[in-house]
XYZ file of C-alpha atoms in Angstrom:
773
model
C 0.203 0.344 0.191
C 2.682 2.587 1.383
C 6.170 2.300 -0.472
C 7.816 4.332 2.437
C 7.809 7.564 5.048
C 9.924 10.640 4.227
C 9.262 10.314 8.311
C 9.352 7.072 8.954
C 10.074 7.750 12.598
C 7.459 9.364 13.329
C 5.354 6.301 11.778
C 5.050 4.955 14.704
C 2.601 7.018 16.220
C -0.071 5.035 15.034
C 0.600 3.406 17.901
C -1.348 6.296 19.805
C -4.617 5.297 18.038
C -4.543 2.480 21.315
C -4.347 5.563 24.200
C -7.844 5.697 23.890
C -8.440 2.695 24.223
C -6.905 2.396 27.445
C -8.519 4.925 28.787
C -12.063 3.478 28.406
C -10.927 0.242 29.737
C -9.488 1.925 32.515
C -12.435 4.044 33.100
C -14.146 0.434 33.210
C -11.851 -0.382 35.957
C -12.654 2.770 38.049
C -16.549 1.650 39.238
C -17.046 -0.923 41.655
C -21.021 -2.254 41.797
C -23.207 -1.779 44.292
C -26.440 -2.928 44.686
C -29.815 -0.094 45.944
C -32.974 -0.432 45.670
C -33.825 1.477 43.307
C -31.548 0.186 40.946
C -33.236 -2.532 39.894
C -35.995 0.060 37.564
C -32.114 1.493 36.312
C -31.425 -1.826 34.816
C -34.628 -2.758 33.805
C -34.278 -0.228 31.766
C -30.566 -0.037 30.308
C -31.393 -3.559 29.586
C -33.527 -2.585 26.954
C -31.101 0.262 25.719
C -27.399 -1.686 26.244
C -27.135 -2.661 22.833
C -27.322 0.789 20.881
C -25.228 2.363 23.919
C -22.177 -0.312 23.297
C -22.565 0.394 19.338
C -22.864 4.087 19.511
C -19.852 3.703 22.224
C -18.004 1.364 19.968
C -18.048 3.882 17.179
C -17.011 6.759 19.047
C -14.254 5.009 20.344
C -13.199 3.882 16.850
C -13.374 7.497 15.320
C -11.260 9.046 18.285
C -8.803 5.852 17.135
C -8.740 6.783 13.563
C -8.149 10.559 14.218
C -4.828 9.882 16.190
C -3.830 7.585 13.693
C -4.823 9.520 10.598
C -2.797 12.479 12.476
C 0.012 10.179 12.508
C 0.626 8.657 9.414
C 0.232 12.823 8.198
C 3.128 13.193 10.207
C 5.087 10.259 8.861
C 4.191 11.468 5.335
C 3.856 8.563 3.703
C 4.345 7.850 -0.391
C 2.913 5.704 -2.577
C 4.594 4.069 -6.343
C 2.534 4.770 -9.119
C 1.471 1.218 -9.019
C -0.093 0.856 -5.874
C -3.927 1.017 -5.540
C -3.527 4.048 -3.268
C -1.781 5.628 -7.129
C -4.829 8.250 -7.465
C -4.965 9.776 -4.299
C -1.252 10.248 -4.685
C -0.168 14.125 -5.081
C 2.258 15.272 -8.707
C 4.917 15.902 -6.252
C 8.309 15.522 -7.582
C 11.586 15.226 -6.142
C 14.244 15.203 -9.164
C 18.312 15.671 -8.441
C 20.155 16.281 -11.768
C 23.389 15.475 -12.176
C 24.929 18.036 -14.658
C 28.716 16.934 -16.896
C 30.246 19.658 -16.533
C 33.548 17.689 -17.659
C 36.148 19.878 -19.739
C 34.954 18.087 -23.142
C 31.116 19.611 -22.770
C 32.963 22.985 -23.815
C 32.379 20.907 -27.182
C 30.619 24.130 -29.545
C 28.257 23.073 -32.399
C 27.655 26.163 -34.352
C 27.109 28.462 -32.053
C 25.947 26.394 -28.665
C 28.371 24.282 -26.877
C 27.727 21.011 -25.273
C 27.456 22.890 -21.977
C 25.263 25.099 -22.606
C 22.177 22.481 -23.802
C 22.895 20.842 -20.683
C 22.206 23.499 -18.300
C 19.460 24.813 -20.792
C 17.608 21.478 -20.214
C 18.419 21.818 -16.564
C 16.728 24.653 -16.626
C 14.188 23.193 -18.789
C 13.065 20.912 -16.474
C 13.072 23.374 -13.599
C 10.614 25.799 -14.803
C 8.137 22.491 -15.601
C 9.021 22.165 -11.448
C 6.628 23.890 -8.908
C 7.950 24.917 -5.708
C 4.732 25.902 -3.991
C 3.643 22.196 -5.075
C 6.704 21.102 -2.471
C 8.842 19.896 -5.769
C 12.088 19.703 -5.273
C 14.851 20.564 -7.106
C 19.236 19.592 -6.080
C 21.756 19.949 -8.942
C 24.743 18.203 -8.660
C 27.755 19.613 -10.314
C 30.050 16.852 -11.803
C 33.635 16.871 -12.795
C 36.657 15.652 -10.956
C 34.704 16.181 -7.471
C 30.993 16.667 -7.799
C 29.573 19.600 -5.734
C 26.420 20.083 -4.370
C 24.821 23.441 -5.580
C 21.891 23.464 -4.931
C 19.358 21.300 -2.851
C 15.943 23.309 -2.614
C 13.250 24.575 -4.480
C 13.360 24.934 -8.312
C 13.033 28.755 -8.758
C 16.757 28.770 -6.449
C 17.908 25.945 -9.028
C 17.570 28.504 -11.617
C 19.244 31.486 -9.969
C 21.953 29.032 -9.613
C 21.610 27.464 -12.973
C 21.257 31.255 -14.491
C 25.563 32.216 -13.606
C 26.664 28.582 -15.327
C 28.028 29.930 -18.347
C 31.464 27.763 -19.009
C 32.325 24.029 -17.756
C 35.024 23.363 -15.990
C 38.940 21.909 -16.888
C 38.224 18.510 -15.265
C 37.423 14.932 -16.073
C 34.382 13.716 -15.441
C 34.385 11.037 -12.881
C 31.323 9.025 -12.607
C 31.843 6.909 -10.265
C 32.549 9.899 -7.700
C 29.474 12.113 -9.173
C 27.440 8.663 -8.502
C 28.809 8.013 -4.938
C 27.947 11.402 -4.146
C 24.125 10.998 -5.825
C 24.367 7.609 -3.528
C 25.161 9.677 -0.219
C 21.561 12.059 -1.348
C 19.385 8.998 -2.658
C 20.166 6.986 1.508
C 20.051 10.340 3.448
C 16.562 10.607 1.401
C 15.270 6.694 2.356
C 16.230 7.234 5.582
C 16.700 4.310 6.583
C 13.262 2.674 4.704
C 15.276 0.799 1.715
C 13.796 2.519 -1.216
C 13.827 6.636 -2.215
C 11.201 8.476 -4.462
C 14.318 11.163 -5.624
C 14.434 11.224 -9.863
C 17.541 11.094 -11.371
C 19.138 12.400 -14.008
C 21.978 12.378 -15.404
C 22.760 15.325 -18.369
C 25.611 14.553 -20.031
C 27.751 14.459 -23.742
C 28.512 10.906 -23.084
C 31.287 10.351 -23.511
C 32.190 7.114 -24.162
C 36.186 7.619 -21.699
C 33.378 8.314 -19.047
C 32.421 5.043 -19.032
C 34.857 3.512 -20.201
C 36.123 0.334 -18.267
C 39.233 2.192 -16.731
C 41.499 0.636 -13.733
C 40.679 1.765 -10.071
C 41.693 5.711 -9.208
C 44.649 3.780 -6.607
C 45.990 2.035 -10.328
C 48.459 3.532 -12.512
C 47.485 5.358 -15.815
C 48.841 5.265 -18.764
C 47.735 9.045 -20.770
C 48.028 7.324 -24.333
C 45.370 4.862 -23.651
C 42.515 4.591 -25.888
C 38.810 5.880 -23.742
C 36.461 2.472 -24.727
C 33.971 0.641 -23.629
C 35.010 -2.593 -22.302
C 33.084 -5.599 -24.561
C 32.346 -8.919 -23.734
C 33.084 -11.995 -25.644
C 29.646 -11.366 -27.585
C 30.705 -7.899 -29.293
C 28.759 -5.980 -26.273
C 29.391 -3.986 -23.410
C 30.846 -6.282 -20.435
C 27.903 -5.803 -17.824
C 30.161 -5.426 -15.209
C 31.321 -2.145 -16.029
C 33.840 -0.147 -13.823
C 34.639 -1.895 -10.875
C 33.971 1.531 -8.668
C 30.591 2.442 -11.075
C 29.459 -1.041 -11.224
C 29.656 -0.411 -7.084
C 27.719 2.149 -6.938
C 24.899 1.893 -9.343
C 23.906 -1.234 -7.208
C 23.292 0.031 -4.445
C 21.070 2.823 -6.352
C 19.830 0.405 -7.831
C 18.392 -1.303 -3.922
C 17.283 1.909 -3.160
C 14.850 1.632 -6.069
C 16.611 4.535 -7.821
C 17.163 4.015 -11.363
C 19.171 7.218 -13.096
C 17.734 8.792 -16.276
C 21.038 9.940 -19.111
C 20.301 11.643 -21.225
C 22.781 12.712 -24.316
C 22.858 16.284 -25.092
C 26.631 15.437 -26.618
C 26.997 16.260 -30.581
C 25.765 14.722 -33.563
C 28.595 12.986 -34.234
C 29.661 9.494 -32.988
C 33.085 10.464 -33.129
C 32.943 14.646 -33.115
C 35.962 15.970 -34.846
C 39.406 17.179 -32.430
C 42.641 18.093 -32.910
C 44.689 18.143 -29.179
C 47.622 18.243 -27.705
C 48.207 16.369 -25.358
C 52.294 16.618 -24.424
C 54.473 19.101 -24.098
C 58.122 17.473 -23.179
C 61.887 17.903 -22.961
C 63.284 15.186 -24.984
C 65.155 13.681 -22.018
C 67.134 15.474 -19.071
C 67.450 18.772 -18.731
C 71.307 19.137 -17.445
C 71.908 23.157 -17.105
C 71.414 26.288 -18.721
C 72.666 26.903 -22.052
C 72.473 23.585 -23.469
C 70.607 23.229 -26.200
C 68.003 20.317 -25.577
C 64.421 19.723 -27.638
C 61.164 20.180 -26.999
C 58.664 17.573 -27.705
C 54.409 18.938 -28.201
C 52.564 15.972 -29.179
C 49.607 16.110 -31.082
C 46.626 13.655 -31.156
C 44.232 14.123 -34.079
C 40.360 12.078 -32.306
C 38.594 12.108 -35.253
C 38.529 10.186 -38.328
C 39.907 12.327 -40.726
C 42.864 13.052 -41.178
C 44.759 17.020 -41.089
C 47.050 18.204 -42.908
C 48.764 21.275 -42.816
C 47.937 21.461 -38.965
C 49.893 24.674 -37.639
C 52.090 23.936 -34.026
C 53.258 27.142 -32.033
C 55.361 27.087 -29.007
C 56.024 30.138 -27.027
C 59.180 30.110 -24.006
C 58.708 32.187 -21.528
C 56.279 34.531 -23.672
C 58.056 34.728 -26.361
C 56.722 32.481 -29.513
C 58.885 30.848 -31.705
C 58.455 30.191 -35.530
C 55.346 27.786 -36.389
C 55.095 24.355 -37.590
C 53.699 22.511 -40.023
C 52.017 19.133 -39.716
C 50.145 15.977 -40.837
C 47.994 14.240 -38.266
C 46.682 10.605 -39.381
C 43.083 10.024 -38.647
C 43.053 8.643 -34.978
C 46.694 9.329 -34.587
C 49.530 11.084 -33.228
C 52.576 13.102 -34.844
C 55.650 15.223 -32.596
C 56.444 18.903 -33.315
C 59.799 18.864 -31.901
C 60.953 22.305 -31.377
C 65.774 23.578 -30.233
C 65.448 25.399 -27.155
C 68.605 26.837 -25.363
C 67.826 28.296 -21.372
C 70.020 30.188 -20.491
C 69.402 31.266 -17.129
C 68.331 28.402 -14.480
C 65.092 28.196 -12.042
C 61.601 27.747 -13.718
C 60.841 28.122 -17.603
C 57.048 28.213 -18.720
C 56.032 26.490 -22.401
C 52.598 27.552 -23.765
C 51.976 24.711 -27.233
C 48.883 26.479 -29.759
C 47.289 24.800 -32.319
C 44.289 26.861 -34.122
C 41.533 26.720 -32.969
C 39.040 23.939 -33.403
C 35.314 23.104 -31.561
C 37.006 22.488 -28.617
C 39.115 25.153 -27.733
C 40.724 23.608 -23.505
C 43.170 21.290 -25.923
C 44.006 23.961 -28.396
C 46.616 24.720 -25.643
C 48.850 22.980 -23.374
C 50.906 24.478 -20.613
C 53.966 23.280 -18.954
C 56.736 24.155 -16.293
C 60.315 22.844 -16.143
C 63.034 23.498 -14.282
C 66.412 23.796 -15.098
C 68.893 23.093 -12.322
C 72.122 25.505 -11.187
C 75.532 23.393 -11.326
C 75.392 20.868 -8.357
C 78.164 21.902 -5.750
C 80.727 18.478 -5.283
C 83.234 19.056 -2.630
C 85.380 16.002 -3.070
C 87.494 15.070 0.308
C 91.010 14.123 -1.756
C 92.114 10.992 1.083
C 95.640 10.060 -1.271
C 96.452 12.933 -2.910
C 99.204 12.571 -6.092
C 101.470 13.786 -8.814
C 100.027 11.597 -11.426
C 95.942 11.695 -12.657
C 95.886 8.509 -12.541
C 97.047 7.197 -9.496
C 95.904 10.522 -7.354
C 92.389 9.294 -5.465
C 90.297 11.978 -6.896
C 92.368 12.763 -10.217
C 90.148 11.033 -12.635
C 86.617 11.967 -10.348
C 87.561 16.045 -10.916
C 88.328 15.080 -14.858
C 84.819 13.935 -15.179
C 82.964 16.373 -12.959
C 85.519 19.733 -14.609
C 84.433 19.969 -18.554
C 87.590 21.079 -20.577
C 87.810 25.212 -20.313
C 88.158 25.154 -24.190
C 85.624 27.597 -25.884
C 85.607 25.958 -29.622
C 83.400 22.669 -27.910
C 80.450 23.411 -28.588
C 77.828 23.086 -25.472
C 80.845 22.378 -23.468
C 82.884 25.664 -22.322
C 81.715 26.932 -19.179
C 78.755 24.902 -18.781
C 79.304 21.889 -16.457
C 76.687 20.763 -14.699
C 79.345 19.873 -11.752
C 80.954 23.147 -9.613
C 83.351 20.610 -8.021
C 85.762 21.804 -5.385
C 88.848 19.239 -4.377
C 89.569 20.073 -0.243
C 92.325 18.183 1.823
C 90.443 16.254 4.595
C 92.108 18.484 7.484
C 89.266 21.316 6.110
C 86.494 18.797 6.584
C 86.707 20.108 10.151
C 87.283 23.639 9.319
C 85.194 26.547 10.368
C 86.306 28.377 7.009
C 84.214 24.951 4.943
C 80.103 25.273 4.870
C 79.125 21.722 4.224
C 75.006 23.120 4.070
C 76.820 24.772 1.004
C 77.832 21.816 -0.828
C 74.964 19.695 -2.385
C 77.043 16.294 -2.530
C 79.927 15.522 -0.588
C 81.592 13.054 -1.670
C 84.574 11.145 0.984
C 87.363 9.040 -1.147
C 89.598 7.260 0.708
C 89.413 9.119 3.568
C 91.689 8.160 6.374
C 89.603 7.126 9.942
C 91.512 9.678 11.846
C 89.870 11.781 10.259
C 86.518 11.892 11.285
C 86.622 12.682 14.702
C 83.591 13.445 17.010
C 83.520 16.855 15.410
C 83.607 16.556 11.558
C 81.630 13.403 12.279
C 77.889 15.359 13.787
C 79.372 18.393 10.558
C 78.880 15.291 8.241
C 75.746 14.103 9.715
C 73.690 17.800 10.017
C 75.323 18.815 6.428
C 73.701 14.869 5.587
C 70.698 15.550 7.188
C 69.833 18.635 6.166
C 69.588 17.200 2.289
C 73.394 16.571 0.952
C 74.134 13.826 -0.215
C 78.063 11.658 0.667
C 79.045 9.275 -1.502
C 82.184 7.352 0.160
C 84.352 5.378 -1.569
C 86.559 2.911 -0.376
C 91.014 2.398 -0.567
C 93.384 1.412 0.874
C 92.914 3.689 3.882
C 90.071 1.149 4.380
C 92.326 -2.186 4.039
C 94.951 -1.623 6.747
C 95.352 -3.342 9.687
C 92.520 -2.913 12.390
C 90.859 -0.175 10.421
C 87.707 -1.176 9.127
C 86.726 -1.548 12.890
C 87.892 2.477 13.359
C 85.499 3.483 10.895
C 82.594 0.442 11.717
C 83.289 2.781 15.049
C 82.817 6.152 13.810
C 80.861 6.061 10.870
C 78.232 3.376 11.071
C 75.619 2.615 13.688
C 72.556 -0.454 13.892
C 70.121 1.990 13.747
C 71.091 3.521 11.305
C 71.531 7.428 12.436
C 75.542 7.129 11.370
C 76.966 7.073 7.864
C 77.817 4.119 6.495
C 75.245 2.544 5.207
C 76.579 -0.892 5.892
C 79.097 -2.234 8.298
C 81.896 -3.798 6.664
C 82.640 -6.849 7.117
C 86.522 -6.859 5.606
C 88.592 -6.623 2.830
C 88.564 -8.956 -0.151
C 90.713 -9.291 -3.109
C 92.358 -11.900 -5.714
C 95.235 -13.581 -5.251
C 96.727 -12.970 -8.518
C 95.195 -10.109 -11.228
C 96.655 -11.817 -14.421
C 94.389 -14.529 -13.750
C 91.361 -14.140 -11.626
C 89.115 -10.793 -11.015
C 85.455 -9.494 -10.539
C 82.452 -7.973 -12.462
C 79.624 -6.915 -11.880
C 77.141 -9.724 -12.194
C 73.877 -7.112 -11.816
C 72.375 -4.280 -10.684
C 69.298 -1.884 -10.860
C 68.793 -0.966 -13.836
C 65.077 1.233 -13.372
C 67.677 3.216 -10.848
C 68.569 7.032 -12.146
C 71.699 6.392 -11.287
C 72.266 3.666 -13.490
C 69.375 3.420 -15.970
C 71.816 4.504 -18.839
C 74.010 1.295 -18.611
C 70.236 -0.824 -18.670
C 70.365 -0.115 -22.699
C 71.231 -2.862 -24.300
C 74.561 -1.083 -26.133
C 75.703 -0.063 -23.107
C 75.430 -2.211 -20.603
C 78.789 -4.369 -21.186
C 80.842 -0.889 -20.091
C 79.477 -1.780 -16.241
C 79.444 -5.815 -16.474
C 82.315 -6.399 -18.167
C 85.258 -3.533 -16.528
C 87.743 -6.059 -13.834
C 87.215 -4.992 -9.773
C 90.418 -6.587 -7.980
C 89.404 -5.300 -4.908
C 86.477 -4.271 -2.828
C 85.228 -4.078 0.907
C 82.221 -6.739 1.688
C 79.783 -4.781 3.431
C 76.526 -6.186 5.445
C 73.907 -3.769 4.465
C 71.367 -1.893 6.545
C 67.891 -3.386 6.978
C 66.690 0.209 4.740
C 69.715 0.634 2.243
C 69.703 0.145 -1.171
C 71.877 -2.348 -3.383
C 72.576 -0.490 -7.004
C 74.996 -2.974 -7.916
C 76.874 -6.451 -7.499
C 79.299 -8.397 -7.795
C 79.739 -12.483 -9.173
C 81.664 -13.372 -6.072
C 80.360 -15.814 -4.419
C 78.525 -14.301 -2.036
C 76.896 -11.326 -4.705
C 79.040 -8.519 -2.401
C 77.808 -5.075 -2.835
C 79.525 -2.536 -5.003
C 77.235 -0.024 -5.089
C 74.568 0.974 -1.928
C 72.220 3.318 -1.087
C 69.974 4.554 1.936
C 67.922 7.604 3.456
C 69.637 9.454 5.463
C 66.797 12.456 6.538
C 66.383 14.409 4.187
C 69.262 13.458 1.872
C 72.011 10.470 0.859
C 74.710 8.409 1.505
C 76.039 5.916 -0.829
C 78.543 3.622 -0.126
C 81.252 2.512 -3.465
C 83.042 -0.569 -1.844
C 85.457 -0.349 -4.347
C 87.612 2.771 -5.554
C 87.660 5.476 -7.490
C 90.874 5.348 -9.254
C 92.979 3.181 -10.567
C 94.488 1.078 -8.183
C 91.599 -1.714 -7.764
C 89.309 -1.992 -10.865
C 89.851 -0.226 -14.055
C 86.285 0.953 -14.337
C 88.259 4.755 -13.557
C 90.339 3.970 -16.796
C 87.008 2.848 -18.868
C 86.119 6.183 -19.703
C 82.455 5.467 -21.370
C 81.565 3.346 -17.641
C 83.698 6.371 -15.179
C 82.147 9.649 -17.282
C 77.775 8.143 -17.398
C 78.479 6.361 -14.170
C 79.861 9.776 -12.304
C 77.142 12.158 -14.028
C 74.074 10.101 -13.432
C 75.552 9.354 -9.956
C 75.966 12.587 -9.039
C 73.490 14.619 -10.551
C 70.780 12.048 -9.654
C 72.687 12.355 -5.403
C 72.662 16.226 -5.801
C 69.054 16.890 -7.063
C 66.731 16.755 -3.979
C 63.447 16.544 -4.369
C 61.266 19.562 -6.217
C 58.138 21.122 -6.117
C 55.730 19.640 -9.317
C 54.826 22.540 -10.835
C 52.340 21.045 -12.889
C 49.005 20.188 -12.125
C 45.717 19.071 -12.503
C 42.881 21.359 -12.075
C 42.171 21.954 -8.750
C 45.086 20.346 -7.125
C 46.496 22.499 -4.739
C 51.347 23.618 -4.658
C 53.133 24.827 -2.446
C 55.999 27.028 -4.172
C 59.811 26.598 -2.594
C 61.872 30.345 -2.852
C 64.886 31.029 -2.046
C 64.623 34.239 -0.348
C 61.815 34.679 2.519
C 58.637 35.679 0.019
C 57.243 38.789 0.536
C 53.350 39.769 -0.217
C 52.899 36.656 -2.751
C 50.054 36.961 -4.845
C 49.158 34.119 -7.753
C 48.636 35.528 -11.243
C 46.004 33.187 -12.212
C 45.671 33.012 -17.076
C 43.528 35.121 -16.912
C 45.138 38.136 -15.677
C 43.184 37.579 -11.870
C 45.252 38.071 -8.854
C 44.774 36.985 -5.857
C 47.154 36.910 -2.135
C 48.665 34.002 -1.206
C 47.688 34.036 2.863
C 49.471 32.261 5.939
C 52.961 32.034 6.942
C 55.556 30.983 4.983
C 58.050 28.334 6.272
C 61.847 28.369 6.100
C 63.492 24.860 4.917
C 66.910 23.790 6.322
C 69.359 26.636 7.597
C 72.275 28.270 6.633
C 73.147 28.811 3.117
C 71.151 26.541 1.706
C 67.726 27.229 3.429
C 64.828 27.638 1.251
C 60.960 28.841 2.083
C 57.754 27.847 1.318
C 55.196 29.823 0.113
C 51.806 29.481 2.016
C 48.952 26.576 -0.201
C 47.901 27.461 -3.226
C 44.654 25.945 -3.034
C 42.489 24.427 -5.180
C 40.357 26.870 -5.843
C 42.315 28.974 -7.820
C 43.920 26.159 -9.189
C 40.713 25.459 -11.487
C 41.388 26.947 -14.793
C 43.681 25.234 -17.396
C 47.183 27.407 -18.050
C 49.991 29.249 -16.820
C 50.199 30.833 -13.569
C 52.584 33.084 -11.976
C 53.762 33.391 -8.367
C 54.683 36.649 -7.638
C 57.128 38.395 -4.905
C 58.001 41.335 -4.021
C 61.196 41.880 -4.872
C 62.301 38.637 -5.741
C 61.378 36.722 -9.089
C 58.391 35.061 -9.874
C 57.825 31.663 -10.107
C 55.525 29.777 -12.836
C 53.355 26.063 -12.244
C 50.410 25.220 -15.087
C 47.174 23.354 -14.918
C 47.247 20.934 -17.278
C 43.641 18.990 -18.375
C 43.752 15.444 -18.790
C 45.689 14.812 -22.052
C 42.280 11.755 -22.822
C 39.790 15.041 -22.221
C 39.854 15.912 -26.091
C 39.128 11.451 -27.164
C 35.009 12.986 -27.262
C 33.705 9.926 -28.806
C 30.542 9.014 -27.656
C 29.057 5.790 -26.018
C 25.998 4.698 -27.443
C 21.876 4.752 -25.366
C 22.408 1.240 -26.199
C 25.661 0.340 -24.711
C 24.737 2.491 -21.652
C 21.517 0.664 -21.172
C 23.435 -2.551 -21.133
C 25.775 -1.957 -19.173
C 23.710 -1.726 -15.987
C 20.204 -1.866 -15.289
C 19.528 1.237 -13.113
C 21.241 3.605 -16.348
C 18.360 4.126 -17.957
C 19.981 6.494 -21.208
C 17.886 8.560 -23.652
C 17.864 8.902 -27.905
C 19.690 12.334 -28.284
C 16.479 14.679 -28.207
C 13.849 12.203 -26.213
C 13.374 13.450 -23.494
C 9.730 13.520 -23.528
C 7.061 12.612 -19.999
C 5.640 9.088 -21.554
C 9.798 7.898 -21.249
C 10.421 9.850 -18.370
C 7.126 8.141 -16.127
C 8.785 4.629 -18.227
C 12.731 5.092 -16.128
C 11.100 6.164 -13.225
C 7.621 5.632 -12.093
C 6.376 8.465 -9.952
C 5.940 7.995 -6.022
C 3.371 11.035 -4.622
C 2.589 11.451 -1.192
C -0.846 11.471 0.700
C -0.067 13.386 3.674
C -2.887 15.879 2.819
C -5.173 13.065 1.833
C -4.420 11.543 4.521
C -4.878 14.804 7.394
C -8.036 15.683 6.328
C -8.704 12.439 6.926
C -8.302 13.062 10.105
C -9.466 16.638 10.303
C -13.198 15.377 9.177
C -12.504 11.856 11.664
C -12.329 14.817 14.076
C -15.530 16.248 13.296
C -17.489 13.024 13.285
C -16.195 12.485 16.752
C -17.393 15.625 18.822
C -20.370 15.452 16.234
C -21.001 11.533 16.834
C -20.802 12.356 20.386
C -22.433 15.787 20.962
C -24.735 13.623 19.809
C -25.386 10.303 21.635
C -25.091 13.150 25.061
C -28.202 15.005 23.690
C -30.139 11.896 23.495
C -28.953 10.578 26.635
C -30.105 13.556 28.159
C -33.275 13.655 26.496
C -33.649 10.104 27.818
């Protein structure tokens, strides 16, 4: 009879109908029979009218109980579905939840009107068809990456909100998250009854990738994947859909709610669109003054080839000569621009195409950082006159480029700024270890590491510097290993050494035996160069004659091992607070290994290792729409202001935080929140008296894939989804998809009022008759 109640807890008030009955029963027990002579005549008269009096009292009692029960039901506000016997009594009241697709793809224009404008117009049409005075309620949920409930009361309030919506967001549609918000609203509406009367509509462009079988949010995703619905063996869409999407739809189905999907997208199933999906440097950026290539990738999302499309690139606002590219149907091409940055720091890139119907993906911004030279302190533990015999002679030759201006791209443009010092200077106040990114301790004797020196090195490492320790003959001396362990190793990890030194191993004869690298971590940035089969032998075929056997700490990572029976570590890395510590268990000169003799091995090994060690973690400058960022700067940030792509400004509130101390201290600017980064494009953080810092907000590269799912595919995904054909929005299909559930509380309240009136009239009539009798 009743499908449910708006206020189910109040439905228990029906039990109050028993109150008149209880009062009646209690009053009966209150009288005690008393015999007296004249009572015989009264009893005789009563026996003649008893049956009529009982019927009159019973009817009066029933009217009182019915009035209480009807009033309780009216307050609980029951509703009935369209197939209920009470359907004719229900009010034509609507409770609608509109989910508006505000993803970037809805900015696609056909003629003058965009898809998003059509979505807003359809929402306004629905709002105007509703009557707030009748009790209709309209809720608006704007869905993109994060759904936002913007209106939840009367249709008139929704109309005023819709009037302010002029453009979509630059985000993607996370349909599972949007339906999760719908689920919460539906559960609140059901209020424990298990059923909801909400009418849910999704106004969307039916972009296929919104309904695709995608990985969960915590799984990585290849940005080059083409969005598609997962099809079963028979070619029909997989009924399971995405795991999260299916979960939300199952919950809605259990609550008796189906989602009516209205197609307001373009007429074409694959709308033509050209988009820039990435702007990136080719390879690592070593430093200023070194030419690099910037690669702009263009994707043709349509089915027709696009010849001679113009691609432009601007560097820090200065536009380079454009290029023309031919983009095949459903294909990608790359436009390569050669550039050179003469200053370190952040630089902005902005690639653009000639405008088409979806403007948001015709430009793409990117911010990259050109690092300053890495400051390296090289502590030479064993000097010699010949460069081959000097402990750091070959190492310094690799770190210092030739001073020859005739060598293009080399003279004065080294990515390193090395300084060779003696071990005695480690304890000198004239040397500020905090000023260096990397500290190399090459065969430094154990007596050097006094308590003061060890403390200074540990503090520098904890502040973010990388310490590289290389072995040598000073380690191999009698009793020295225990001395090094005592001064630099602690089992709890508080010491510098990432491993406990066990023994010095050497081959019996260098003519007959040697060790080689048996295994290394080719995915590690320091050794990735050698992962290529063409260069692998440069590391794995070089002899090692002596090394220090070591037992790494549990948190240490072995990057390379030798081919001895124990598989002894050759290179070990361990994080040390904010810095890193490396142990190279052989020499960096030619005393124990031929690696320094092989320039093809030593140069890439030193360059990649020192570059990796010296690059501290930096803040990512390329964000998704709505993400927050905290920029780090070298000097105290005074009066920071964020400048948006449209030129508008807003002060950044909050207190900056000082990071580190001494010469390498930096400042972290207060967080720039997601409310300031919702629009794709280039942003600037301007500081009074300081250099402006840039960052970029980028749309999802797949958002330009406009291929649309068909209504039949959507209907096959889940029973809770009911898709309309494009342009179909009539009430006949609406009623079929969402049978109306109307309330009947007004009729119940009227019945309760009539019951009370009848009870009063009947009681008055009974009293009048009995007085006359």
